[in-house]
N, CA, C and O atoms as a Tinker XYZ file with bonds, in Angstrom:
   420  protein
     1  N    -14.034000   -5.376000  -16.235000    73     2
     2  CA   -14.037000   -4.354000  -15.100000    64     1     3
     3  C    -12.922000   -4.918000  -14.555000    63     2     4     5
     4  O    -12.853000   -6.087000  -14.178000    81     3
     5  N    -12.016000   -4.081000  -14.504000    73     3     6
     6  CA   -10.733000   -4.344000  -13.776000    64     5     7
     7  C    -10.746000   -3.874000  -12.320000    63     6     8     9
     8  O    -11.164000   -2.790000  -11.914000    81     7
     9  N    -10.200000   -4.909000  -11.578000    73     7    10
    10  CA   -10.775000   -4.369000   -9.972000    64     9    11
    11  C     -8.875000   -3.910000   -9.308000    63    10    12    13
    12  O     -7.822000   -4.517000   -9.503000    81    11
    13  N     -9.053000   -3.082000   -8.802000    73    11    14
    14  CA    -7.664000   -2.727000   -8.284000    64    13    15
    15  C     -8.287000   -2.743000   -6.461000    63    14    16    17
    16  O     -9.473000   -2.604000   -6.165000    81    15
    17  N     -7.342000   -2.912000   -5.621000    73    15    18
    18  CA    -7.021000   -2.875000   -4.455000    64    17    19
    19  C     -6.226000   -1.539000   -3.924000    63    18    20    21
    20  O     -5.008000   -1.686000   -3.823000    81    19
    21  N     -6.816000   -0.125000   -3.537000    73    19    22
    22  CA    -6.302000    0.809000   -3.314000    64    21    23
    23  C     -6.626000    1.543000   -2.287000    63    22    24    25
    24  O     -7.682000    1.184000   -1.766000    81    23
    25  N     -5.890000    2.829000   -1.588000    73    23    26
    26  CA    -5.999000    3.286000   -0.798000    64    25    27
    27  C     -6.838000    4.479000   -1.276000    63    26    28    29
    28  O     -6.620000    4.988000   -2.375000    81    27
    29  N     -7.672000    4.867000   -0.559000    73    27    30
    30  CA    -8.776000    6.142000   -0.516000    64    29    31
    31  C     -8.645000    7.065000    0.616000    63    30    32    33
    32  O     -9.144000    6.720000    1.687000    81    31
    33  N     -8.110000    8.063000    0.535000    73    31    34
    34  CA    -7.970000    9.380000    1.433000    64    33    35
    35  C     -9.100000    9.967000    2.390000    63    34    36    37
    36  O    -10.109000   10.490000    1.917000    81    35
    37  N     -8.941000    9.886000    3.384000    73    35    38
    38  CA   -10.151000   10.849000    4.217000    64    37    39
    39  C     -8.857000   11.520000    5.055000    63    38    40    41
    40  O     -7.669000   11.201000    5.013000    81    39
    41  N     -9.465000   12.467000    5.756000    73    39    42
    42  CA    -9.104000   13.233000    7.028000    64    41    43
    43  C     -8.890000   14.489000    6.347000    63    42    44    45
    44  O     -9.275000   14.765000    5.210000    81    43
    45  N     -8.059000   15.437000    7.369000    73    43    46
    46  CA    -7.644000   16.790000    7.209000    64    45    47
    47  C     -6.101000   16.877000    5.999000    63    46    48    49
    48  O     -5.356000   15.974000    5.619000    81    47
    49  N     -6.110000   18.315000    5.692000    73    47    50
    50  CA    -4.833000   18.407000    5.364000    64    49    51
    51  C     -4.023000   18.394000    6.258000    63    50    52    53
    52  O     -4.314000   18.949000    7.318000    81    51
    53  N     -2.563000   17.651000    6.066000    73    51    54
    54  CA    -1.620000   17.098000    6.128000    64    53    55
    55  C     -1.705000   15.894000    7.533000    63    54    56    57
    56  O     -0.813000   15.419000    8.235000    81    55
    57  N     -2.893000   15.738000    7.526000    73    55    58
    58  CA    -3.549000   14.374000    8.636000    64    57    59
    59  C     -4.100000   13.302000    7.996000    63    58    60    61
    60  O     -5.240000   12.988000    8.337000    81    59
    61  N     -3.504000   12.610000    7.068000    73    59    62
    62  CA    -4.203000   11.619000    6.132000    64    61    63
    63  C     -4.811000   10.300000    7.012000    63    62    64    65
    64  O     -4.326000   10.053000    8.116000    81    63
    65  N     -5.812000    9.540000    6.498000    73    63    66
    66  CA    -6.307000    8.774000    7.098000    64    65    67
    67  C     -6.521000    7.796000    5.907000    63    66    68    69
    68  O     -6.288000    8.482000    4.912000    81    67
    69  N     -6.817000    6.655000    5.544000    73    67    70
    70  CA    -6.902000    5.675000    4.433000    64    69    71
    71  C     -8.123000    4.586000    4.553000    63    70    72    73
    72  O     -8.352000    3.847000    5.511000    81    71
    73  N     -8.612000    4.657000    3.718000    73    71    74
    74  CA    -9.747000    3.412000    3.772000    64    73    75
    75  C     -8.992000    2.488000    2.833000    63    74    76    77
    76  O     -8.509000    3.136000    1.905000    81    75
    77  N     -8.695000    1.007000    2.758000    73    75    78
    78  CA    -8.561000    0.212000    1.538000    64    77    79
    79  C     -9.933000   -0.448000    1.177000    63    78    80    81
    80  O    -10.892000   -0.889000    1.811000    81    79
    81  N     -9.573000   -0.307000   -0.173000    73    79    82
    82  CA   -11.045000   -0.602000   -0.797000    64    81    83
    83  C    -10.313000   -1.155000   -2.270000    63    82    84    85
    84  O     -9.252000   -0.994000   -2.872000    81    83
    85  N    -11.641000   -1.936000   -2.435000    73    83    86
    86  CA   -11.399000   -2.788000   -3.884000    64    85    87
    87  C    -12.842000   -1.862000   -4.721000    63    86    88    89
    88  O    -13.990000   -1.717000   -4.303000    81    87
    89  N    -12.293000   -1.432000   -5.839000    73    87    90
    90  CA   -12.330000   -0.640000   -6.814000    64    89    91
    91  C    -12.345000   -0.634000   -7.925000    63    90    92    93
    92  O    -11.332000   -1.179000   -8.363000    81    91
    93  N    -13.283000   -0.134000   -9.010000    73    91    94
    94  CA   -13.068000   -0.228000  -10.309000    64    93    95
    95  C    -11.914000    0.828000  -10.485000    63    94    96    97
    96  O    -11.798000    1.946000   -9.984000    81    95
    97  N    -11.048000    0.097000  -11.397000    73    95    98
    98  CA   -10.153000    0.961000  -11.865000    64    97    99
    99  C    -10.043000    1.753000  -12.253000    63    98   100   101
   100  O     -8.895000    2.196000  -12.263000    81    99
   101  N    -11.013000    2.471000  -12.808000    73    99   102
   102  CA   -11.552000    3.265000  -13.987000    64   101   103
   103  C    -12.314000    4.492000  -12.962000    63   102   104   105
   104  O    -12.408000    5.653000  -13.363000    81   103
   105  N    -12.818000    4.074000  -11.643000    73   103   106
   106  CA   -13.271000    5.085000  -10.937000    64   105   107
   107  C    -12.214000    5.939000  -10.092000    63   106   108   109
   108  O    -11.132000    5.437000   -9.787000    81   107
   109  N    -12.505000    7.048000   -9.777000    73   107   110
   110  CA   -11.838000    8.169000   -9.260000    64   109   111
   111  C    -11.581000    7.364000   -7.813000    63   110   112   113
   112  O    -12.271000    6.565000   -7.179000    81   111
   113  N    -10.059000    8.044000   -7.559000    73   111   114
   114  CA    -9.440000    7.729000   -6.189000    64   113   115
   115  C     -9.957000    7.709000   -5.013000    63   114   116   117
   116  O     -9.577000    6.866000   -4.200000    81   115
   117  N    -11.088000    8.796000   -4.646000    73   115   118
   118  CA   -11.782000    8.881000   -3.519000    64   117   119
   119  C    -13.469000    8.639000   -4.000000    63   118   120   121
   120  O    -14.381000    8.877000   -3.210000    81   119
   121  N    -13.723000    8.117000   -5.457000    73   119   122
   122  CA   -14.916000    8.108000   -5.500000    64   121   123
   123  C    -15.615000    6.442000   -5.300000    63   122   124   125
   124  O    -15.443000    5.720000   -4.319000    81   123
   125  N    -16.366000    6.143000   -6.439000    73   123   126
   126  CA   -16.977000    5.026000   -5.655000    64   125   127
   127  C    -15.826000    3.524000   -5.592000    63   126   128   129
   128  O    -14.747000    3.331000   -6.153000    81   127
   129  N    -16.677000    2.624000   -4.612000    73   127   130
   130  CA   -15.975000    1.681000   -4.900000    64   129   131
   131  C    -16.593000    0.205000   -4.416000    63   130   132   133
   132  O    -17.672000    0.555000   -3.937000    81   131
   133  N    -16.537000   -0.891000   -4.306000    73   131   134
   134  CA   -17.118000   -1.779000   -4.135000    64   133   135
   135  C    -17.264000   -2.532000   -2.748000    63   134   136   137
   136  O    -18.208000   -3.194000   -2.317000    81   135
   137  N    -15.844000   -2.177000   -2.092000    73   135   138
   138  CA   -15.719000   -2.896000   -0.605000    64   137   139
   139  C    -15.245000   -2.415000   -0.021000    63   138   140   141
   140  O    -14.277000   -2.052000   -0.689000    81   139
   141  N    -15.060000   -1.753000    1.627000    73   139   142
   142  CA   -14.062000   -1.493000    2.367000    64   141   143
   143  C    -13.144000   -3.016000    2.724000    63   142   144   145
   144  O    -13.683000   -4.122000    2.747000    81   143
   145  N    -12.328000   -2.880000    2.870000    73   143   146
   146  CA   -11.425000   -3.931000    2.921000    64   145   147
   147  C    -10.355000   -3.886000    4.393000    63   146   148   149
   148  O     -9.851000   -4.869000    4.938000    81   147
   149  N    -10.231000   -2.631000    4.747000    73   147   150
   150  CA    -9.161000   -2.180000    5.560000    64   149   151
   151  C     -9.314000   -1.144000    6.008000    63   150   152   153
   152  O    -10.421000   -0.684000    5.730000    81   151
   153  N     -8.478000   -0.285000    6.823000    73   151   154
   154  CA    -7.701000    1.195000    7.085000    64   153   155
   155  C     -6.753000    1.504000    7.449000    63   154   156   157
   156  O     -6.470000    1.257000    8.621000    81   155
   157  N     -6.095000    1.992000    6.845000    73   155   158
   158  CA    -4.484000    2.443000    7.429000    64   157   159
   159  C     -4.085000    3.774000    8.042000    63   158   160   161
   160  O     -4.105000    4.777000    7.328000    81   159
   161  N     -3.708000    3.855000    9.374000    73   159   162
   162  CA    -3.676000    5.134000    9.377000    64   161   163
   163  C     -2.090000    5.711000    9.649000    63   162   164   165
   164  O     -1.452000    5.627000   10.698000    81   163
   165  N     -1.766000    6.181000    8.658000    73   163   166
   166  CA     0.165000    6.455000    8.844000    64   165   167
   167  C      0.488000    7.342000    9.424000    63   166   168   169
   168  O      1.573000    7.774000    9.036000    81   167
   169  N     -0.160000    8.136000   10.620000    73   167   170
   170  CA     0.434000    8.939000   11.721000    64   169   171
   171  C      0.347000    8.061000   12.646000    63   170   172   173
   172  O     -0.631000    7.423000   13.036000    81   171
   173  N      1.760000    8.055000   13.088000    73   171   174
   174  CA     1.929000    7.112000   14.215000    64   173   175
   175  C      1.728000    7.924000   15.702000    63   174   176   177
   176  O      2.384000    8.922000   16.000000    81   175
   177  N      0.685000    7.296000   16.585000    73   175   178
   178  CA     0.404000    7.395000   17.988000    64   177   179
   179  C      1.616000    8.027000   18.858000    63   178   180   181
   180  O      2.722000    8.308000   18.399000    81   179
   181  N      1.122000    8.231000   20.454000    73   179   182
   182  CA     2.532000    8.637000   21.008000    64   181   183
   183  C      3.115000    7.786000   21.320000    63   182   184   185
   184  O      4.076000    8.185000   21.979000    81   183
   185  N      3.086000    5.984000   21.155000    73   183   186
   186  CA     3.655000    5.040000   21.113000    64   185   187
   187  C      4.599000    4.689000   19.880000    63   186   188   189
   188  O      5.592000    3.962000   19.879000    81   187
   189  N      4.133000    5.268000   19.026000    73   187   190
   190  CA     4.872000    5.120000   17.671000    64   189   191
   191  C      4.325000    4.033000   16.875000    63   190   192   193
   192  O      4.911000    3.513000   15.926000    81   191
   193  N      3.405000    3.779000   17.220000    73   191   194
   194  CA     2.305000    2.671000   16.516000    64   193   195
   195  C      1.334000    3.229000   15.394000    63   194   196   197
   196  O      0.461000    4.045000   15.687000    81   195
   197  N      1.492000    2.820000   14.255000    73   195   198
   198  CA     0.590000    3.038000   13.094000    64   197   199
   199  C     -0.587000    1.844000   12.570000    63   198   200   201
   200  O     -0.361000    0.809000   11.944000    81   199
   201  N     -1.644000    2.272000   12.963000    73   199   202
   202  CA    -2.530000    1.504000   13.218000    64   201   203
   203  C     -3.258000    0.982000   11.720000    63   202   204   205
   204  O     -3.710000    1.862000   10.987000    81   203
   205  N     -3.326000   -0.028000   11.423000    73   203   206
   206  CA    -3.424000   -0.886000   10.201000    64   205   207
   207  C     -4.981000   -2.360000   10.433000    63   206   208   209
   208  O     -4.791000   -3.479000   10.909000    81   207
   209  N     -5.989000   -1.956000   10.056000    73   207   210
   210  CA    -6.772000   -2.887000   10.281000    64   209   211
   211  C     -7.125000   -3.254000    8.703000    63   210   212   213
   212  O     -7.172000   -2.503000    7.730000    81   211
   213  N     -7.365000   -4.722000    8.804000    73   211   214
   214  CA    -7.208000   -5.586000    7.224000    64   213   215
   215  C     -8.708000   -6.654000    7.415000    63   214   216   217
   216  O     -8.647000   -7.322000    8.447000    81   215
   217  N     -9.520000   -6.799000    6.885000    73   215   218
   218  CA   -10.423000   -8.063000    6.579000    64   217   219
   219  C     -9.302000   -8.804000    5.951000    63   218   220   221
   220  O     -8.653000   -8.252000    5.062000    81   219
   221  N     -9.032000   -9.965000    6.325000    73   219   222
   222  CA    -8.224000  -10.616000    5.824000    64   221   223
   223  C     -8.578000  -11.646000    4.702000    63   222   224   225
   224  O     -8.049000  -11.893000    3.618000    81   223
   225  N     -9.948000  -12.290000    5.526000    73   223   226
   226  CA   -10.840000  -13.061000    4.237000    64   225   227
   227  C    -11.225000  -12.234000    3.286000    63   226   228   229
   228  O    -11.017000  -12.732000    2.179000    81   227
   229  N    -11.763000  -11.036000    3.236000    73   227   230
   230  CA   -11.883000  -10.515000    1.960000    64   229   231
   231  C    -10.917000  -10.154000    1.344000    63   230   232   233
   232  O    -11.143000  -10.248000    0.137000    81   231
   233  N     -9.846000   -9.745000    1.581000    73   231   234
   234  CA    -8.691000   -9.477000    1.011000    64   233   235
   235  C     -8.003000  -10.623000   -0.060000    63   234   236   237
   236  O     -7.490000  -10.388000   -1.154000    81   235
   237  N     -8.151000  -11.811000    0.557000    73   235   238
   238  CA    -7.981000  -13.122000    0.269000    64   237   239
   239  C     -8.892000  -13.450000   -1.039000    63   238   240   241
   240  O     -8.381000  -13.578000   -2.152000    81   239
   241  N    -10.134000  -13.559000   -0.829000    73   239   242
   242  CA   -11.670000  -13.313000   -1.576000    64   241   243
   243  C    -10.730000  -12.387000   -3.004000    63   242   244   245
   244  O    -10.112000  -13.008000   -3.868000    81   243
   245  N    -10.825000  -10.757000   -2.961000    73   243   246
   246  CA   -10.554000  -10.148000   -4.169000    64   245   247
   247  C     -9.110000  -10.424000   -4.652000    63   246   248   249
   248  O     -8.915000  -10.008000   -5.794000    81   247
   249  N     -8.105000  -10.992000   -4.095000    73   247   250
   250  CA    -7.384000  -11.579000   -4.751000    64   249   251
   251  C     -7.280000  -12.459000   -5.370000    63   250   252   253
   252  O     -6.489000  -12.467000   -6.313000    81   251
   253  N     -8.290000  -13.851000   -4.955000    73   251   254
   254  CA    -8.351000  -14.784000   -5.953000    64   253   255
   255  C     -9.081000  -14.519000   -7.091000    63   254   256   257
   256  O     -8.777000  -15.141000   -8.109000    81   255
   257  N    -10.267000  -13.470000   -7.135000    73   255   258
   258  CA   -10.939000  -13.671000   -7.834000    64   257   259
   259  C    -10.009000  -12.385000   -9.537000    63   258   260   261
   260  O    -10.514000  -12.047000  -10.607000    81   259
   261  N     -8.626000  -12.091000   -8.958000    73   259   262
   262  CA    -8.461000  -11.007000   -9.853000    64   261   263
   263  C     -7.938000   -9.669000   -9.759000    63   262   264   265
   264  O     -7.499000   -8.949000  -10.655000    81   263
   265  N     -8.080000   -9.418000   -8.306000    73   263   266
   266  CA    -8.162000   -7.669000   -8.256000    64   265   267
   267  C     -6.444000   -7.713000   -8.054000    63   266   268   269
   268  O     -5.734000   -8.557000   -7.508000    81   267
   269  N     -6.125000   -6.491000   -8.707000    73   267   270
   270  CA    -4.732000   -6.176000   -8.487000    64   269   271
   271  C     -4.493000   -5.039000   -7.602000    63   270   272   273
   272  O     -5.006000   -3.932000   -7.759000    81   271
   273  N     -3.565000   -5.414000   -6.521000    73   271   274
   274  CA    -2.573000   -4.213000   -5.598000    64   273   275
   275  C     -2.065000   -3.074000   -6.073000    63   274   276   277
   276  O     -1.227000   -3.223000   -6.963000    81   275
   277  N     -2.345000   -1.857000   -5.715000    73   275   278
   278  CA    -1.826000   -0.895000   -6.259000    64   277   279
   279  C     -0.580000   -1.078000   -5.294000    63   278   280   281
   280  O     -0.603000   -1.745000   -4.260000    81   279
   281  N      0.607000   -0.320000   -5.839000    73   279   282
   282  CA     1.892000   -0.531000   -5.167000    64   281   283
   283  C      2.128000   -0.324000   -3.469000    63   282   284   285
   284  O      2.874000   -1.058000   -2.821000    81   283
   285  N      1.415000    0.719000   -2.932000    73   283   286
   286  CA     1.285000    0.650000   -1.611000    64   285   287
   287  C      0.610000   -0.454000   -0.866000    63   286   288   289
   288  O      0.892000   -0.932000    0.233000    81   287
   289  N     -0.267000   -0.730000   -1.639000    73   287   290
   290  CA    -1.139000   -2.036000   -0.734000    64   289   291
   291  C     -0.622000   -3.127000   -0.925000    63   290   292   293
   292  O     -0.983000   -4.043000   -0.186000    81   291
   293  N      0.360000   -3.390000   -1.940000    73   291   294
   294  CA     1.109000   -4.497000   -2.202000    64   293   295
   295  C      2.198000   -4.432000   -0.926000    63   294   296   297
   296  O      2.451000   -5.324000   -0.117000    81   295
   297  N      2.746000   -3.105000   -1.014000    73   295   298
   298  CA     3.406000   -3.345000    0.329000    64   297   299
   299  C      3.039000   -3.869000    1.475000    63   298   300   301
   300  O      3.553000   -4.879000    1.955000    81   299
   301  N      1.800000   -2.984000    2.173000    73   299   302
   302  CA     1.391000   -3.426000    3.118000    64   301   303
   303  C      1.067000   -4.620000    3.313000    63   302   304   305
   304  O      1.467000   -5.146000    4.351000    81   303
   305  N      0.143000   -5.493000    2.254000    73   303   306
   306  CA     0.106000   -6.820000    2.300000    64   305   307
   307  C      0.961000   -7.696000    2.261000    63   306   308   309
   308  O      0.701000   -8.824000    2.682000    81   307
   309  N      2.257000   -7.358000    1.713000    73   307   310
   310  CA     3.697000   -7.959000    1.546000    64   309   311
   311  C      4.170000   -8.384000    3.312000    63   310   312   313
   312  O      4.560000   -9.434000    3.823000    81   311
   313  N      3.885000   -6.913000    3.896000    73   311   314
   314  CA     4.332000   -6.605000    5.339000    64   313   315
   315  C      3.471000   -7.803000    6.416000    63   314   316   317
   316  O      3.845000   -8.245000    7.503000    81   315
   317  N      2.425000   -8.048000    5.771000    73   315   318
   318  CA     1.193000   -8.875000    7.080000    64   317   319
   319  C      1.392000  -10.236000    6.399000    63   318   320   321
   320  O      0.571000  -11.046000    6.831000    81   319
   321  N      2.091000  -10.670000    5.617000    73   319   322
   322  CA     1.903000  -12.195000    5.146000    64   321   323
   323  C      0.576000  -12.274000    3.887000    63   322   324   325
   324  O      0.658000  -13.440000    3.502000    81   323
   325  N     -0.086000  -11.886000    3.428000    73   323   326
   326  CA    -0.977000  -11.846000    3.325000    64   325   327
   327  C     -0.434000  -12.141000    1.362000    63   326   328   329
   328  O     -0.726000  -13.233000    0.873000    81   327
   329  N      0.221000  -11.212000    0.584000    73   327   330
   330  CA     1.001000  -11.558000   -0.303000    64   329   331
   331  C      2.148000  -11.678000   -0.559000    63   330   332   333
   332  O      2.571000  -10.777000    0.167000    81   331
   333  N      3.083000  -12.114000   -1.062000    73   331   334
   334  CA     4.854000  -12.298000   -0.726000    64   333   335
   335  C      5.276000  -10.819000   -1.369000    63   334   336   337
   336  O      4.794000  -10.364000   -2.406000    81   335
   337  N      6.261000  -10.176000   -0.552000    73   335   338
   338  CA     6.551000   -9.009000   -0.423000    64   337   339
   339  C      6.951000   -8.707000   -2.194000    63   338   340   341
   340  O      7.323000   -9.483000   -3.074000    81   339
   341  N      6.710000   -7.417000   -2.200000    73   339   342
   342  CA     7.174000   -6.878000   -3.608000    64   341   343
   343  C      8.783000   -6.845000   -3.883000    63   342   344   345
   344  O      9.610000   -6.651000   -2.992000    81   343
   345  N      9.055000   -7.036000   -5.082000    73   343   346
   346  CA    10.566000   -6.952000   -5.563000    64   345   347
   347  C     11.090000   -5.442000   -5.189000    63   346   348   349
   348  O     10.232000   -4.593000   -5.433000    81   347
   349  N     11.941000   -5.082000   -4.814000    73   347   350
   350  CA    12.327000   -3.911000   -4.092000    64   349   351
   351  C     13.056000   -3.272000   -5.390000    63   350   352   353
   352  O     13.733000   -4.028000   -6.086000    81   351
   353  N     12.913000   -1.574000   -5.823000    73   351   354
   354  CA    13.025000   -1.401000   -6.827000    64   353   355
   355  C     14.193000   -0.414000   -6.961000    63   354   356   357
   356  O     14.267000    0.511000   -7.770000    81   355
   357  N     15.055000   -0.750000   -6.071000    73   355   358
   358  CA    16.402000    0.156000   -6.229000    64   357   359
   359  C     17.448000   -0.922000   -5.722000    63   358   360   361
   360  O     17.452000   -1.678000   -4.750000    81   359
   361  N     18.547000   -0.641000   -7.018000    73   359   362
   362  CA    19.734000   -1.281000   -6.932000    64   361   363
   363  C     20.721000   -1.118000   -6.140000    63   362   364   365
   364  O     20.961000    0.056000   -5.858000    81   363
   365  N     21.622000   -2.195000   -5.514000    73   363   366
   366  CA    22.121000   -1.835000   -4.183000    64   365   367
   367  C     23.578000   -1.450000   -4.815000    63   366   368   369
   368  O     24.495000   -0.896000   -4.210000    81   367
   369  N     23.570000   -1.921000   -6.321000    73   367   370
   370  CA    25.077000   -1.276000   -6.951000    64   369   371
   371  C     24.947000    0.631000   -6.813000    63   370   372   373
   372  O     25.757000    1.353000   -6.231000    81   371
   373  N     24.042000    0.948000   -7.334000    73   371   374
   374  CA    23.749000    2.174000   -7.470000    64   373   375
   375  C     23.516000    3.150000   -6.193000    63   374   376   377
   376  O     23.263000    4.353000   -6.153000    81   375
   377  N     23.737000    1.975000   -4.939000    73   375   378
   378  CA    23.736000    2.718000   -3.661000    64   377   379
   379  C     25.461000    3.087000   -3.365000    63   378   380   381
   380  O     25.584000    4.204000   -2.861000    81   379
   381  N     26.672000    2.417000   -3.568000    73   379   382
   382  CA    27.835000    2.287000   -3.414000    64   381   383
   383  C     28.508000    3.813000   -4.195000    63   382   384   385
   384  O     28.229000    4.257000   -5.309000    81   383
   385  N     29.317000    4.288000   -3.321000    73   383   386
   386  CA    29.853000    5.507000   -3.375000    64   385   387
   387  C     30.713000    5.492000   -4.961000    63   386   388   389
   388  O     31.165000    4.374000   -5.209000    81   387
   389  N     30.962000    6.424000   -5.913000    73   387   390
   390  CA    31.592000    6.394000   -7.105000    64   389   391
   391  C     32.779000    5.664000   -6.644000    63   390   392   393
   392  O     32.988000    4.530000   -7.073000    81   391
   393  N     33.771000    6.361000   -5.595000    73   391   394
   394  CA    35.120000    6.725000   -5.530000    64   393   395
   395  C     35.309000    5.124000   -4.822000    63   394   396   397
   396  O     36.446000    4.653000   -4.839000    81   395
   397  N     34.379000    4.452000   -4.313000    73   395   398
   398  CA    34.895000    2.740000   -3.727000    64   397   399
   399  C     34.655000    1.860000   -4.977000    63   398   400   401
   400  O     35.368000    0.871000   -5.147000    81   399
   401  N     33.653000    2.188000   -5.883000    73   399   402
   402  CA    33.536000    1.470000   -7.165000    64   401   403
   403  C     34.973000    1.719000   -7.824000    63   402   404   405
   404  O     35.429000    0.599000   -8.052000    81   403
   405  N     35.616000    2.409000   -8.110000    73   403   406
   406  CA    36.731000    2.733000   -8.934000    64   405   407
   407  C     38.004000    2.286000   -8.102000    63   406   408   409
   408  O     39.092000    1.909000   -8.539000    81   407
   409  N     37.613000    2.417000   -6.878000    73   407   410
   410  CA    38.902000    1.489000   -6.428000    64   409   411
   411  C     38.999000   -0.093000   -6.358000    63   410   412   413
   412  O     40.088000   -0.657000   -6.252000    81   411
   413  N     37.627000   -0.869000   -6.433000    73   411   414
   414  CA    37.362000   -2.230000   -6.906000    64   413   415
   415  C     37.858000   -2.921000   -8.120000    63   414   416   417
   416  O     38.152000   -4.112000   -8.222000    81   415
   417  N     37.909000   -1.909000   -9.110000    73   415   418
   418  CA    38.084000   -2.602000  -10.190000    64   417   419
   419  C     39.537000   -2.174000  -10.759000    63   418   420
   420  O     39.969000   -2.683000  -11.793000    81   419
């Protein structure tokens, strides 16, 4: 059984709220899970704060026994220093306009 750390969506339409869970990889996104290890509210408050609550000891346990984080969970855990930050998926070369590339050559 492959265990994944992933986000489980709750909330209304256009107002998401997520639970971070340890779940079997074959289970549906909002289905059965093994343990709740945190919450994530991506909608910022009036003060501009996004709320994230993590059970760090349980996250470290699940990672130590081989749980694989999803892309978004790996990004969140990288921001808080629980995992090393994941590598960036874009190339800086591709962000340079073509007219500037031709001038350099």
